[in-house]
Amino acid sequence: MLLPSAEPDGSHLVVLIHGVAGLATDLAFLGTLLAQRPQVVVLAPTCNEPLLKPFEGVVAGGERIVLAILREMAQRPALRKISLVGHSLGGLYARYAAGVLFGRCGCTLEPVNLITLATPHLGVRRPAGRPLLQGGAFNWLFKQVAEGLCSQLGMELSLEDEEAEPLLVQLCKGPYLEAIHRFQRCRLYANVYNDFLVPYCTASIQPYNPYRRGDSSLATSPRYPHITLQSLHVLAAGDGQRPRPAVEPWLFAHTARELPLPDGGGAPLLGVRALALSG
């Protein structure tokens, strides 16, 4: 996260938003590091604790985040800038809250960073039509659990909450997309492997995971070896071609709803590609 050191003390509000079944303390270590900078005010809302509150849905949780931010702004008139960091479901809360803050609420703070970590931007709906032994049984079971046990949240993440326009589709347009465009920097962080709840594609807003081929040698960070320093999508774009998919696309005959491209063309929903976590 880029935070200019020239900012006045106590002028930059950084909101750390935890995910489903999480606690505000989940991001405590990051908050401790950020709080060492005098210009930063860290807010880790507890409004979506305890366990069951997140299952009320993105709208209910996002509205609680908005109220927490507005209260903090009222108590700190020196605030001038804002950054949002969301982990898992917290990333959807952040996108919803940004749309409300800079739309309905007319927030005057300058939006700086919007960062999501393993967030299901495209929902958790699994591809239909796969053979039983190739994941079809798991996909069917996952769908039943997501929609049946997770209440409103499960319906939203399965794109079954609204017949005409599911919430995740609404977040791709209008005030929510306009709010995203106002941030100076947007970053998506996604797990390349081993995240069956929030796979790479939904966390990175990509149609498939090119890393799973295993035939590309990517440089990793010498300090954090589980983080890649290159993006296959960026490399492929530089060569004028798309990255190769991990499996043949026909294996994923898409019978579910598809999220639209952002208004105005094919620009990525969150304007800057993220690095990818490999573990």
Tab-separated table of C-alpha atoms in Angstrom:
chain	number	residue	atom	x	y	z
A	1	MET	CA	0.000	0.000	0.000
A	2	LEU	CA	1.412	3.353	-1.026
A	3	LEU	CA	1.006	6.060	1.611
A	4	PRO	CA	2.810	9.363	0.873
A	5	SER	CA	4.901	10.398	3.860
A	6	ALA	CA	4.175	14.079	3.248
A	7	GLU	CA	0.587	13.793	4.460
A	8	PRO	CA	-0.352	15.678	7.653
A	9	ASP	CA	-0.652	13.657	10.846
A	10	GLY	CA	-3.973	11.910	11.325
A	11	SER	CA	-5.226	12.775	7.842
A	12	HIS	CA	-5.442	9.363	6.140
A	13	LEU	CA	-8.129	6.916	7.256
A	14	VAL	CA	-7.308	3.270	6.466
A	15	VAL	CA	-10.261	0.928	6.970
A	16	LEU	CA	-9.434	-2.764	7.515
A	17	ILE	CA	-12.476	-4.962	6.863
A	18	HIS	CA	-12.531	-8.630	7.879
A	19	GLY	CA	-14.370	-11.419	6.098
A	20	VAL	CA	-17.113	-13.913	6.877
A	21	ALA	CA	-16.821	-15.681	10.242
A	22	GLY	CA	-13.888	-13.376	10.987
A	23	LEU	CA	-12.966	-10.785	13.562
A	24	ALA	CA	-11.583	-7.268	13.358
A	25	THR	CA	-8.414	-8.629	14.950
A	26	ASP	CA	-7.778	-10.792	11.860
A	27	LEU	CA	-5.990	-7.801	10.320
A	28	ALA	CA	-4.439	-6.588	13.576
A	29	PHE	CA	-0.845	-7.145	12.448
A	30	LEU	CA	-1.362	-5.047	9.324
A	31	GLY	CA	-3.088	-2.396	11.429
A	32	THR	CA	-0.148	-2.287	13.828
A	33	LEU	CA	2.289	-1.688	10.977
A	34	LEU	CA	0.144	1.025	9.416
A	35	ALA	CA	-0.421	2.764	12.756
A	36	GLN	CA	3.322	3.376	13.010
A	37	ARG	CA	2.883	6.058	10.359
A	38	PRO	CA	1.720	9.297	11.975
A	39	GLN	CA	-0.457	10.278	9.017
A	40	VAL	CA	-2.523	7.098	9.287
A	41	VAL	CA	-5.659	6.513	11.330
A	42	VAL	CA	-6.557	2.806	11.357
A	43	LEU	CA	-10.191	1.763	11.651
A	44	ALA	CA	-10.977	-1.952	12.033
A	45	PRO	CA	-14.785	-2.080	12.350
A	46	THR	CA	-16.300	-4.665	14.664
A	47	CYS	CA	-19.813	-4.047	13.376
A	48	ASN	CA	-19.959	-7.346	11.441
A	49	GLU	CA	-19.087	-9.494	14.439
A	50	PRO	CA	-20.126	-11.995	15.759
A	51	LEU	CA	-20.256	-15.054	13.523
A	52	LEU	CA	-23.773	-14.869	12.110
A	53	LYS	CA	-23.938	-11.210	11.114
A	54	PRO	CA	-22.155	-11.634	7.753
A	55	PHE	CA	-24.777	-14.158	6.644
A	56	GLU	CA	-27.288	-11.293	6.526
A	57	GLY	CA	-25.693	-10.347	3.213
A	58	VAL	CA	-23.384	-7.849	1.571
A	59	VAL	CA	-25.861	-4.969	1.715
A	60	ALA	CA	-26.532	-5.303	5.448
A	61	GLY	CA	-22.841	-5.696	6.273
A	62	GLY	CA	-21.806	-2.943	3.872
A	63	GLU	CA	-24.268	-0.501	5.400
A	64	ARG	CA	-22.805	-1.202	8.834
A	65	ILE	CA	-19.319	-0.479	7.468
A	66	VAL	CA	-20.554	2.817	6.018
A	67	LEU	CA	-21.965	3.867	9.400
A	68	ALA	CA	-18.704	2.984	11.147
A	69	ILE	CA	-16.739	5.097	8.652
A	70	LEU	CA	-19.110	8.051	8.952
A	71	ARG	CA	-18.838	7.963	12.755
A	72	GLU	CA	-15.045	7.951	12.511
A	73	MET	CA	-15.123	10.882	10.092
A	74	ALA	CA	-17.356	12.858	12.460
A	75	GLN	CA	-14.928	12.290	15.328
A	76	ARG	CA	-11.839	13.186	13.280
A	77	PRO	CA	-12.341	16.407	11.299
A	78	ALA	CA	-8.663	16.369	10.244
A	79	LEU	CA	-9.230	13.400	7.930
A	80	ARG	CA	-8.586	14.150	4.256
A	81	LYS	CA	-8.043	10.774	2.583
A	82	ILE	CA	-9.377	7.234	2.787
A	83	SER	CA	-8.167	3.752	1.832
A	84	LEU	CA	-10.178	0.531	2.036
A	85	VAL	CA	-8.664	-2.918	2.597
A	86	GLY	CA	-10.986	-5.922	2.538
A	87	HIS	CA	-10.202	-9.566	3.222
A	88	SER	CA	-12.482	-12.188	1.642
A	89	LEU	CA	-16.096	-10.994	2.045
A	90	GLY	CA	-14.636	-7.745	3.389
A	91	GLY	CA	-13.629	-6.877	-0.170
A	92	LEU	CA	-17.275	-6.923	-1.269
A	93	TYR	CA	-18.177	-4.862	1.792
A	94	ALA	CA	-15.498	-2.377	0.703
A	95	ARG	CA	-16.831	-2.112	-2.853
A	96	TYR	CA	-20.396	-1.663	-1.628
A	97	ALA	CA	-19.353	0.873	1.007
A	98	ALA	CA	-17.338	2.857	-1.553
A	99	GLY	CA	-20.384	3.162	-3.801
A	100	VAL	CA	-22.561	4.371	-0.925
A	101	LEU	CA	-19.949	6.721	0.552
A	102	PHE	CA	-19.130	8.511	-2.695
A	103	GLY	CA	-22.645	8.246	-4.070
A	104	ARG	CA	-25.494	8.570	-1.624
A	105	CYS	CA	-23.425	10.028	1.238
A	106	GLY	CA	-21.396	12.504	-0.811
A	107	CYS	CA	-18.154	11.706	1.028
A	108	THR	CA	-15.520	14.420	0.484
A	109	LEU	CA	-12.471	12.369	1.482
A	110	GLU	CA	-9.991	11.653	-1.287
A	111	PRO	CA	-10.041	7.925	-2.174
A	112	VAL	CA	-6.490	6.571	-2.393
A	113	ASN	CA	-6.234	2.760	-2.168
A	114	LEU	CA	-8.786	0.009	-2.695
A	115	ILE	CA	-7.278	-3.397	-1.905
A	116	THR	CA	-8.967	-6.784	-1.727
A	117	LEU	CA	-7.474	-10.065	-0.501
A	118	ALA	CA	-9.015	-13.334	-1.704
A	119	THR	CA	-12.382	-11.693	-2.324
A	120	PRO	CA	-15.124	-13.551	-4.289
A	121	HIS	CA	-15.782	-10.711	-6.745
A	122	LEU	CA	-17.518	-13.059	-9.194
A	123	GLY	CA	-19.322	-15.004	-6.500
A	124	VAL	CA	-18.811	-18.652	-5.581
A	125	ARG	CA	-21.096	-20.340	-8.082
A	126	ARG	CA	-19.429	-23.413	-9.530
A	127	PRO	CA	-19.481	-24.411	-13.224
A	128	ALA	CA	-22.252	-26.783	-14.212
A	129	GLY	CA	-22.070	-29.698	-16.585
A	130	ARG	CA	-18.850	-31.273	-15.312
A	131	PRO	CA	-18.573	-35.084	-15.074
A	132	LEU	CA	-19.196	-36.579	-11.642
A	133	LEU	CA	-15.588	-37.646	-11.101
A	134	GLN	CA	-14.180	-34.364	-12.395
A	135	GLY	CA	-15.682	-32.149	-9.750
A	136	GLY	CA	-19.345	-32.270	-10.725
A	137	ALA	CA	-20.491	-33.846	-7.454
A	138	PHE	CA	-18.511	-31.347	-5.379
A	139	ASN	CA	-19.866	-28.433	-7.425
A	140	TRP	CA	-23.451	-29.610	-6.892
A	141	LEU	CA	-22.919	-30.051	-3.150
A	142	PHE	CA	-21.146	-26.688	-2.858
A	143	LYS	CA	-24.092	-24.970	-4.563
A	144	GLN	CA	-26.616	-26.552	-2.204
A	145	VAL	CA	-24.616	-25.549	0.873
A	146	ALA	CA	-23.945	-22.019	-0.365
A	147	GLU	CA	-27.571	-21.308	-1.198
A	148	GLY	CA	-29.222	-23.303	1.585
A	149	LEU	CA	-27.099	-22.788	4.674
A	150	CYS	CA	-25.650	-19.337	4.078
A	151	SER	CA	-28.999	-17.540	3.871
A	152	GLN	CA	-28.983	-14.139	2.134
A	153	LEU	CA	-25.213	-14.101	1.713
A	154	GLY	CA	-25.242	-17.494	0.006
A	155	MET	CA	-27.916	-16.326	-2.413
A	156	GLU	CA	-25.936	-13.189	-3.236
A	157	LEU	CA	-22.692	-15.074	-3.835
A	158	SER	CA	-24.564	-17.605	-6.012
A	159	LEU	CA	-26.198	-14.800	-8.053
A	160	GLU	CA	-29.615	-16.061	-7.009
A	161	ASP	CA	-30.683	-13.143	-4.801
A	162	GLU	CA	-32.486	-11.052	-7.426
A	163	GLU	CA	-34.131	-12.412	-10.563
A	164	ALA	CA	-33.645	-9.251	-12.601
A	165	GLU	CA	-30.239	-8.051	-11.382
A	166	PRO	CA	-28.231	-9.870	-8.678
A	167	LEU	CA	-26.227	-7.758	-6.270
A	168	LEU	CA	-22.873	-8.771	-7.775
A	169	VAL	CA	-24.110	-7.478	-11.125
A	170	GLN	CA	-25.189	-4.208	-9.512
A	171	LEU	CA	-21.690	-3.780	-8.062
A	172	CYS	CA	-20.310	-3.800	-11.633
A	173	LYS	CA	-22.067	-0.607	-12.675
A	174	GLY	CA	-23.524	2.723	-11.616
A	175	PRO	CA	-22.304	4.413	-8.423
A	176	TYR	CA	-20.279	1.363	-7.374
A	177	LEU	CA	-18.177	1.348	-10.539
A	178	GLU	CA	-17.876	5.140	-10.481
A	179	ALA	CA	-16.545	4.945	-6.928
A	180	ILE	CA	-13.899	2.387	-7.935
A	181	HIS	CA	-12.701	4.663	-10.727
A	182	ARG	CA	-12.103	7.445	-8.212
A	183	PHE	CA	-9.438	5.528	-6.284
A	184	GLN	CA	-5.846	6.296	-7.207
A	185	ARG	CA	-4.841	2.643	-6.906
A	186	CYS	CA	-6.801	-0.604	-6.962
A	187	ARG	CA	-5.214	-3.956	-6.202
A	188	LEU	CA	-6.560	-7.503	-6.210
A	189	TYR	CA	-4.650	-10.263	-4.426
A	190	ALA	CA	-5.580	-13.845	-5.271
A	191	ASN	CA	-4.379	-17.294	-4.277
A	192	VAL	CA	-3.105	-19.183	-7.311
A	193	TYR	CA	-3.591	-22.604	-5.697
A	194	ASN	CA	-5.328	-24.303	-2.778
A	195	ASP	CA	-8.154	-21.853	-2.128
A	196	PHE	CA	-11.293	-23.874	-2.852
A	197	LEU	CA	-13.611	-21.310	-1.232
A	198	VAL	CA	-12.344	-18.307	-3.218
A	199	PRO	CA	-10.459	-19.656	-6.248
A	200	TYR	CA	-8.099	-17.552	-8.309
A	201	CYS	CA	-10.627	-16.655	-11.005
A	202	THR	CA	-13.218	-15.070	-8.729
A	203	ALA	CA	-10.590	-13.296	-6.595
A	204	SER	CA	-8.743	-11.875	-9.625
A	205	ILE	CA	-11.765	-11.306	-11.916
A	206	GLN	CA	-10.367	-13.584	-14.608
A	207	PRO	CA	-12.156	-16.214	-16.751
A	208	TYR	CA	-9.635	-18.966	-15.928
A	209	ASN	CA	-6.435	-19.656	-14.006
A	210	PRO	CA	-3.409	-19.787	-16.342
A	211	TYR	CA	-1.020	-20.589	-13.504
A	212	ARG	CA	-2.368	-24.105	-13.095
A	213	ARG	CA	-0.639	-25.276	-16.274
A	214	GLY	CA	2.655	-25.291	-14.412
A	215	ASP	CA	4.648	-24.728	-17.582
A	216	SER	CA	5.603	-21.105	-16.965
A	217	SER	CA	8.573	-20.063	-14.880
A	218	LEU	CA	7.665	-17.009	-12.828
A	219	ALA	CA	9.980	-14.998	-10.634
A	220	THR	CA	9.018	-14.907	-6.971
A	221	SER	CA	9.845	-12.357	-4.319
A	222	PRO	CA	13.177	-13.069	-2.579
A	223	ARG	CA	11.699	-11.819	0.691
A	224	TYR	CA	8.260	-13.394	0.314
A	225	PRO	CA	8.776	-16.502	-1.867
A	226	HIS	CA	5.055	-17.299	-1.945
A	227	ILE	CA	4.348	-14.096	-3.923
A	228	THR	CA	4.915	-13.960	-7.673
A	229	LEU	CA	6.556	-10.877	-9.126
A	230	GLN	CA	4.935	-11.258	-12.527
A	231	SER	CA	1.415	-11.723	-13.788
A	232	LEU	CA	0.756	-14.173	-16.618
A	233	HIS	CA	-2.082	-11.922	-17.732
A	234	VAL	CA	0.234	-8.899	-17.947
A	235	LEU	CA	2.936	-10.900	-19.748
A	236	ALA	CA	0.447	-12.263	-22.260
A	237	ALA	CA	-1.004	-8.812	-22.877
A	238	GLY	CA	2.504	-7.543	-23.641
A	239	ASP	CA	2.840	-10.251	-26.290
A	240	GLY	CA	-0.535	-9.378	-27.751
A	241	GLN	CA	-2.171	-12.657	-26.762
A	242	ARG	CA	-4.245	-14.162	-23.985
A	243	PRO	CA	-2.649	-16.499	-21.428
A	244	ARG	CA	-3.356	-20.176	-21.978
A	245	PRO	CA	-6.043	-21.659	-19.728
A	246	ALA	CA	-5.282	-24.367	-17.202
A	247	VAL	CA	-7.858	-26.681	-18.794
A	248	GLU	CA	-9.802	-26.651	-22.002
A	249	PRO	CA	-12.617	-24.064	-21.774
A	250	TRP	CA	-15.224	-26.537	-23.053
A	251	LEU	CA	-14.972	-28.419	-19.736
A	252	PHE	CA	-16.658	-25.436	-18.102
A	253	ALA	CA	-19.851	-25.090	-20.101
A	254	HIS	CA	-21.266	-22.015	-18.393
A	255	THR	CA	-24.924	-22.448	-17.517
A	256	ALA	CA	-24.833	-19.942	-14.648
A	257	ARG	CA	-25.370	-16.222	-14.971
A	258	GLU	CA	-22.438	-14.223	-16.237
A	259	LEU	CA	-21.309	-10.913	-14.799
A	260	PRO	CA	-21.258	-8.103	-17.365
A	261	LEU	CA	-18.221	-6.189	-18.480
A	262	PRO	CA	-17.841	-2.825	-16.761
A	263	ASP	CA	-19.761	0.044	-18.335
A	264	GLY	CA	-18.020	1.578	-21.305
A	265	GLY	CA	-15.995	-1.372	-22.568
A	266	GLY	CA	-13.621	-4.078	-21.583
A	267	ALA	CA	-11.459	-2.318	-19.005
A	268	PRO	CA	-10.901	-4.420	-15.881
A	269	LEU	CA	-13.358	-3.817	-13.055
A	270	LEU	CA	-10.535	-2.934	-10.670
A	271	GLY	CA	-8.135	-1.087	-12.891
A	272	VAL	CA	-4.781	-2.607	-11.922
A	273	ARG	CA	-3.915	-6.280	-11.964
A	274	ALA	CA	-2.754	-7.771	-8.690
A	275	LEU	CA	0.154	-9.980	-7.889
A	276	ALA	CA	-0.850	-13.546	-7.113
A	277	LEU	CA	-0.226	-15.534	-3.965
A	278	SER	CA	0.908	-19.060	-4.614
A	279	GLY	CA	0.063	-20.704	-1.315
